[in-house]
Amino acid sequence: MDEFDLIEEFFTRPTRRAEVVLGVGDDAALLTLAGAANTLAVTTDTLIEGVHFLPSAPGFDVGYKALAVNVSDLAAMGACPLAFLLSLTLPAVDRSWLAGFRDGLFALADAVGLDLIGGDTVRGPLAVTITALGTVAPGTALRRDGARPGDRVYVSGLLGEAALGFFLRAGRLSLPPEFQESVLARLDRPWPRIHEGQALVGIASAAIDISDGLVADLGHILKASGVGARLDLRRLPLSDAYDAAFPTLGYDPALVFGDDYELCFTVPPERVPALAGVASRLMCGLHYIGDIVAGAGLTLHDGQGAYTPARAGYNHFDDAGSL
Ligand code: ADP
Ligand code: MG
């Protein structure tokens, strides 16, 4: 049983409140209170020591990334960051670690305009849970269920950079020195695509952030939208560092590793000119990688023929016997 089957079997049920526009199943839930001019986007994510970060990780990076993964979910909804809650589980009070953690947390909070409004602090194995709130105009949020056959599939930025950082740190990959710092930074301090997400409101028909790998996350859009997709792997945006490592790595780290926190989104053909209009004022590139098709499932090809990655994507419960 994977984590998504678990959520579906035990925790997905119809919502009863009229205020709940969208419940379980997207990057964030959407709530519109009676009379409110804005819809609230709400998301939560947990980082656990030993699962999401190494015990040796600097406090700064843990604080930054715990918030970044939540902001990335707001970005995937096209929401504007508003505020967040911080629940900390700490084995002991380590002042210097906490000072670093706070600095990393507030560095990103200040950069994207988020206020810390509450949380909880308890003793236990090190874990950080953040709940982030954002706003979006009613009816305009980027959801997973809006992709239609004929739409184009895009990704922002570069894919596989976090994988390169992970393999480099694990000693499983050697990279020329000029590439090392940037791939480690992409793993430790991903920049959530918040401006891109907001710019895509009114343009994208569906969106998700890539936390578990392109194949798994685009798969969520396909399932929610009831469509399939066909991607051309030669179009994947890969860095010079990735190109240098490509003979050893092939496509899989860019497809199934995750942790990149780029956006994957779909755009109807008639809105492609509008996309070109906003793309020029964004910090990262937006890359056309394939098309939504009728039917179900994802087809990958590299010009030579069909391609199947070795595994589907990151999943907390996918090891046989772990649950
Ligand atoms: P993301 O990767 O965008 O953070 P997840 O893969 O963690 O999303 O979760 C998928 C969906 O399931 C989300 O809508 C999330 O809010 C919901 N979800 C996850 N765990 C639970 C749970 N225990 N109860 C209810 N909903 C959950
Ligand atoms: Mg997400």
Coordinates of C-alpha atoms and ligand atoms in Angstrom, one line a residue:
M1 CA 0.0 0.0 0.0
D2 CA 1.5 3.4 -0.9
E3 CA 0.8 6.6 1.0
F4 CA -1.8 7.8 -1.6
D5 CA -3.8 4.5 -1.3
L6 CA -3.6 4.9 2.5
I7 CA -5.0 8.5 2.4
E8 CA -7.7 7.5 -0.1
E9 CA -8.8 4.5 2.0
F10 CA -8.8 6.0 5.5
F11 CA -9.0 9.8 5.2
T12 CA -10.8 10.8 2.0
R13 CA -14.5 11.4 2.4
P14 CA -17.0 13.9 1.0
T15 CA -16.8 17.3 2.7
R16 CA -19.9 18.8 4.2
R17 CA -19.1 22.4 4.6
A18 CA -20.0 24.8 1.9
E19 CA -16.8 26.8 2.7
V20 CA -14.6 23.9 1.6
V21 CA -14.1 24.5 -2.1
L22 CA -11.5 21.7 -2.4
G23 CA -10.5 19.2 0.3
V24 CA -8.0 16.2 0.4
G25 CA -6.1 15.5 -2.8
D26 CA -4.5 18.7 -4.2
D27 CA -1.4 20.6 -3.2
A28 CA -3.5 22.7 -0.8
A29 CA -7.1 22.8 0.3
L30 CA -9.2 25.8 -0.6
L31 CA -11.6 27.5 1.8
T32 CA -13.9 30.4 0.9
L33 CA -15.6 32.0 3.9
A34 CA -19.0 33.5 3.5
G35 CA -18.7 37.1 2.2
A36 CA -14.9 36.9 1.8
A37 CA -13.2 38.4 -1.3
N38 CA -10.4 35.9 -1.2
T39 CA -10.1 32.1 -1.0
L40 CA -7.7 30.7 1.5
A41 CA -5.2 28.0 0.4
V42 CA -4.0 25.7 3.2
T43 CA -1.2 23.2 3.1
T44 CA 0.9 21.3 5.6
D45 CA 4.2 19.3 5.3
T46 CA 6.5 17.5 7.8
L47 CA 10.3 17.1 7.7
I48 CA 11.8 14.3 9.9
E49 CA 15.4 13.9 10.8
G50 CA 16.8 10.8 9.1
V51 CA 14.0 10.7 6.5
H52 CA 14.0 14.2 4.9
F53 CA 17.3 15.5 6.2
L54 CA 20.6 14.1 7.6
P55 CA 21.3 14.5 11.4
S56 CA 24.3 16.6 10.3
A57 CA 22.2 19.1 8.3
P58 CA 22.7 22.7 9.4
G59 CA 19.7 24.3 11.3
F60 CA 19.6 27.0 8.7
D61 CA 18.9 24.6 5.8
V62 CA 16.3 22.6 7.8
G63 CA 14.4 25.8 8.7
Y64 CA 14.6 27.1 5.1
K65 CA 13.5 23.8 3.5
A66 CA 10.7 23.1 5.9
L67 CA 9.1 26.3 4.9
A68 CA 10.1 26.1 1.2
V69 CA 8.3 22.8 0.7
N70 CA 5.1 24.4 2.0
V71 CA 5.5 27.6 0.0
S72 CA 6.0 25.3 -3.1
D73 CA 2.5 23.9 -2.5
L74 CA 1.1 27.4 -2.3
A75 CA 2.9 28.2 -5.6
A76 CA 1.4 25.1 -7.2
M77 CA -2.1 26.6 -6.4
G78 CA -1.2 30.0 -7.7
A79 CA -1.7 31.4 -4.2
C80 CA 0.0 34.4 -2.6
P81 CA 1.8 33.6 0.7
L82 CA 0.0 35.0 3.8
A83 CA 1.0 33.3 7.1
F84 CA 2.3 30.0 8.6
L85 CA 2.2 27.9 11.8
L86 CA 5.3 26.1 13.0
S87 CA 5.1 22.8 15.0
L88 CA 8.5 21.8 16.4
T89 CA 9.4 18.4 18.0
L90 CA 12.9 18.8 19.6
P91 CA 14.9 16.1 21.5
A92 CA 16.6 18.9 23.5
V93 CA 17.2 22.7 23.5
D94 CA 20.2 23.3 21.3
R95 CA 20.5 27.1 21.1
S96 CA 22.9 27.3 18.3
W97 CA 21.0 24.9 16.1
L98 CA 17.7 26.8 16.9
A99 CA 19.4 30.1 16.0
G100 CA 20.4 28.7 12.6
F101 CA 17.0 27.1 12.1
R102 CA 15.3 30.4 12.9
D103 CA 17.5 32.3 10.5
G104 CA 16.8 29.9 7.6
L105 CA 13.1 29.9 8.3
F106 CA 12.8 33.7 8.5
A107 CA 15.1 34.3 5.5
L108 CA 12.5 32.6 3.3
A109 CA 9.5 33.9 5.2
D110 CA 10.7 37.5 4.6
A111 CA 11.6 36.8 1.0
V112 CA 8.0 35.6 0.2
G113 CA 6.1 37.7 2.7
L114 CA 4.9 35.2 5.2
D115 CA 4.1 35.9 8.9
L116 CA 4.6 33.3 11.6
I117 CA 1.3 33.3 13.5
G118 CA 1.6 30.3 15.8
G119 CA 2.5 26.6 16.2
D120 CA 3.4 24.1 18.9
T121 CA 6.6 23.0 20.6
V122 CA 7.1 19.5 22.2
R123 CA 9.9 17.2 23.1
G124 CA 10.6 14.1 20.9
P125 CA 12.6 13.0 17.9
L126 CA 13.5 16.0 15.7
A127 CA 10.7 16.8 13.3
V128 CA 9.3 20.0 11.8
T129 CA 5.7 20.5 10.7
I130 CA 4.6 23.7 8.9
T131 CA 1.1 24.7 7.9
A132 CA 1.1 27.5 5.4
L133 CA -1.8 29.7 4.3
G134 CA -2.1 31.7 1.1
T135 CA -4.7 33.7 -0.7
V136 CA -6.1 33.4 -4.2
A137 CA -9.0 35.0 -6.0
P138 CA -12.1 32.8 -5.8
G139 CA -12.4 30.3 -8.7
T140 CA -8.9 31.0 -10.0
A141 CA -6.6 28.5 -8.0
L142 CA -4.5 26.1 -10.1
R143 CA -5.9 22.7 -9.4
R144 CA -4.8 19.2 -10.4
D145 CA -8.0 18.3 -12.2
G146 CA -8.2 20.8 -15.0
A147 CA -6.0 19.2 -17.7
R148 CA -7.7 18.4 -21.0
P149 CA -6.5 16.5 -24.2
G150 CA -4.6 18.9 -26.4
D151 CA -3.2 20.9 -23.6
R152 CA 0.6 21.3 -23.5
V153 CA 2.7 20.1 -20.6
Y154 CA 5.4 22.4 -19.2
V155 CA 7.9 22.4 -16.3
S156 CA 9.7 25.3 -14.8
G157 CA 13.4 25.6 -14.2
L158 CA 15.6 22.5 -14.2
L159 CA 14.9 18.9 -13.3
G160 CA 17.2 16.5 -11.5
E161 CA 19.3 19.1 -9.8
A162 CA 18.4 17.9 -6.3
A163 CA 19.1 14.3 -7.3
L164 CA 22.6 15.4 -8.4
G165 CA 23.1 17.1 -5.1
F166 CA 22.0 14.0 -3.2
F167 CA 24.2 11.6 -5.2
L168 CA 27.1 13.9 -4.9
R169 CA 26.8 14.2 -1.1
A170 CA 26.3 10.4 -0.8
G171 CA 29.6 9.9 -2.7
R172 CA 27.7 8.1 -5.6
L173 CA 28.6 10.7 -8.2
S174 CA 31.6 12.8 -9.1
L175 CA 31.0 16.2 -10.7
P176 CA 33.4 18.9 -11.9
P177 CA 34.0 21.3 -9.0
E178 CA 32.3 24.2 -10.8
F179 CA 29.0 22.3 -10.6
Q180 CA 29.1 21.1 -7.0
E181 CA 28.0 24.1 -5.1
S182 CA 24.9 24.8 -7.2
V183 CA 23.5 21.2 -7.1
L184 CA 24.0 21.0 -3.3
A185 CA 22.2 24.4 -3.0
R186 CA 19.3 23.1 -5.1
L187 CA 19.0 20.1 -2.8
D188 CA 19.3 22.1 0.5
R189 CA 17.7 25.4 -0.3
P190 CA 15.2 25.1 -3.2
W191 CA 13.6 28.3 -4.3
P192 CA 9.8 27.8 -4.4
R193 CA 8.3 29.0 -7.7
I194 CA 5.8 31.4 -6.1
H195 CA 6.0 34.1 -8.7
E196 CA 5.7 31.6 -11.5
G197 CA 2.6 30.0 -9.9
Q198 CA 0.9 33.4 -9.5
A199 CA 1.7 34.3 -13.1
L200 CA 0.1 31.1 -14.3
V201 CA -3.3 31.9 -12.8
G202 CA -5.7 32.4 -15.7
I203 CA -3.2 30.6 -18.1
A204 CA -2.5 27.1 -16.7
S205 CA -5.4 24.5 -16.8
A206 CA -3.7 22.4 -14.0
A207 CA -0.6 22.5 -11.9
I208 CA 1.4 20.6 -9.3
D209 CA 4.8 21.1 -7.6
I210 CA 7.4 18.4 -8.3
S211 CA 8.2 17.0 -4.8
D212 CA 8.2 13.3 -5.6
G213 CA 9.5 13.4 -9.2
L214 CA 8.0 14.4 -12.5
V215 CA 6.5 11.0 -13.4
A216 CA 4.7 10.6 -10.0
D217 CA 3.6 14.2 -9.8
L218 CA 2.4 14.6 -13.4
G219 CA 0.7 11.3 -12.7
H220 CA -1.4 13.0 -10.0
I221 CA -2.6 15.6 -12.6
L222 CA -3.4 12.9 -15.1
K223 CA -5.4 10.9 -12.5
A224 CA -7.3 13.9 -11.1
S225 CA -8.0 15.2 -14.7
G226 CA -8.9 11.8 -16.2
V227 CA -6.4 12.1 -19.1
G228 CA -3.1 10.7 -20.3
A229 CA 0.2 12.4 -21.4
R230 CA 3.0 11.8 -23.9
L231 CA 6.4 13.4 -23.0
D232 CA 9.5 13.8 -25.2
L233 CA 12.5 13.2 -22.9
R234 CA 14.8 15.2 -25.2
R235 CA 12.8 18.3 -24.1
L236 CA 13.5 17.8 -20.4
P237 CA 15.3 20.9 -19.0
L238 CA 18.7 19.6 -17.8
S239 CA 21.6 21.7 -16.6
D240 CA 25.2 21.6 -17.8
A241 CA 26.0 19.7 -14.6
Y242 CA 23.3 17.1 -15.5
D243 CA 24.6 16.9 -19.0
A244 CA 28.1 16.2 -17.6
A245 CA 26.7 13.3 -15.5
F246 CA 24.2 12.1 -18.1
P247 CA 26.3 9.1 -19.3
T248 CA 26.2 7.7 -15.8
L249 CA 22.7 8.8 -14.8
G250 CA 20.5 8.7 -17.8
Y251 CA 17.0 10.3 -17.6
D252 CA 15.8 8.7 -14.3
P253 CA 17.0 11.2 -11.7
A254 CA 15.2 13.9 -13.6
L255 CA 12.1 11.8 -13.8
V256 CA 11.7 10.0 -10.5
F257 CA 13.9 11.4 -7.8
G258 CA 11.9 14.4 -6.7
D259 CA 12.9 17.2 -4.3
D260 CA 13.2 19.7 -7.2
Y261 CA 10.2 21.8 -6.3
E262 CA 9.7 23.0 -9.8
L263 CA 6.2 23.4 -11.1
C264 CA 4.6 21.0 -13.7
F265 CA 1.6 22.5 -15.4
T266 CA -0.6 22.3 -18.4
V267 CA -1.7 25.0 -20.8
P268 CA -4.5 24.9 -23.4
P269 CA -3.2 25.7 -26.9
E270 CA -5.1 29.0 -27.1
R271 CA -3.4 30.3 -24.0
V272 CA 0.2 29.5 -25.2
P273 CA 0.6 33.1 -26.5
A274 CA -0.4 34.5 -23.0
L275 CA 2.2 32.1 -21.5
A276 CA 4.9 33.5 -23.7
G277 CA 3.8 36.9 -22.5
V278 CA 4.4 36.2 -18.8
A279 CA 7.4 33.9 -19.4
S280 CA 9.7 36.8 -20.3
R281 CA 9.4 38.4 -16.9
L282 CA 10.0 35.3 -14.8
M283 CA 13.3 34.3 -13.2
C284 CA 13.3 30.7 -14.5
G285 CA 12.6 29.2 -17.9
L286 CA 9.3 27.4 -18.7
H287 CA 9.8 24.4 -20.9
Y288 CA 7.3 22.6 -23.1
I289 CA 7.9 18.9 -22.6
G290 CA 4.9 17.1 -24.1
D291 CA 1.2 16.9 -24.5
I292 CA -2.0 15.8 -22.7
V293 CA -3.8 13.1 -24.6
A294 CA -7.1 11.3 -24.2
G295 CA -7.1 8.1 -22.2
A296 CA -5.0 7.3 -19.1
G297 CA -1.3 7.0 -18.2
L298 CA 2.0 8.5 -19.1
T299 CA 4.0 7.6 -22.2
L300 CA 7.7 8.6 -22.3
H301 CA 9.7 8.6 -25.5
D302 CA 13.2 9.7 -26.4
G303 CA 13.0 9.8 -30.2
Q304 CA 14.3 6.1 -30.4
G305 CA 11.2 4.6 -28.8
A306 CA 9.2 4.2 -25.6
Y307 CA 11.1 4.6 -22.3
T308 CA 10.2 3.2 -18.9
P309 CA 12.0 4.5 -15.7
A310 CA 13.3 2.0 -13.2
R311 CA 10.9 3.2 -10.5
A312 CA 7.9 5.5 -10.4
G313 CA 8.8 8.1 -7.8
Y314 CA 9.4 8.8 -4.1
N315 CA 6.9 7.2 -1.8
H316 CA 7.1 6.8 1.9
F317 CA 5.5 3.4 2.0
D318 CA 6.6 1.7 -1.2
D319 CA 9.1 -0.8 0.3
A320 CA 7.5 -4.2 0.5
G321 CA 6.7 -5.0 4.1
S322 CA 7.2 -1.5 5.4
L323 CA 3.4 -1.1 6.0
Ligands
ADP1 P1 2.0 17.4 -1.4 O1 3.1 16.5 -2.0 O2 1.5 18.3 -2.5 O3 2.3 18.0 -0.1 P2 0.9 15.0 -0.4 O4 1.4 14.0 -1.5 O5 1.6 15.1 0.8 O6 0.7 16.4 -1.1 O7 -0.6 14.6 -0.1 C1 -1.6 14.4 -1.1 C2 -2.9 14.9 -0.6 O8 -3.4 14.2 0.5 C3 -2.9 16.4 -0.2 O9 -4.1 17.0 -0.6 C4 -2.8 16.2 1.3 O10 -3.4 17.4 2.0 C5 -3.7 15.0 1.6 N1 -3.3 14.3 2.8 C6 -2.1 13.7 3.1 N2 -2.1 13.1 4.3 C7 -3.4 13.2 4.8 C8 -4.1 12.7 5.9 N3 -3.4 12.0 6.9 N4 -5.4 13.1 6.1 C9 -6.0 13.8 5.1 N5 -5.4 14.3 4.0 C10 -4.1 14.0 3.8
MG2 MG 2.6 19.5 -3.7

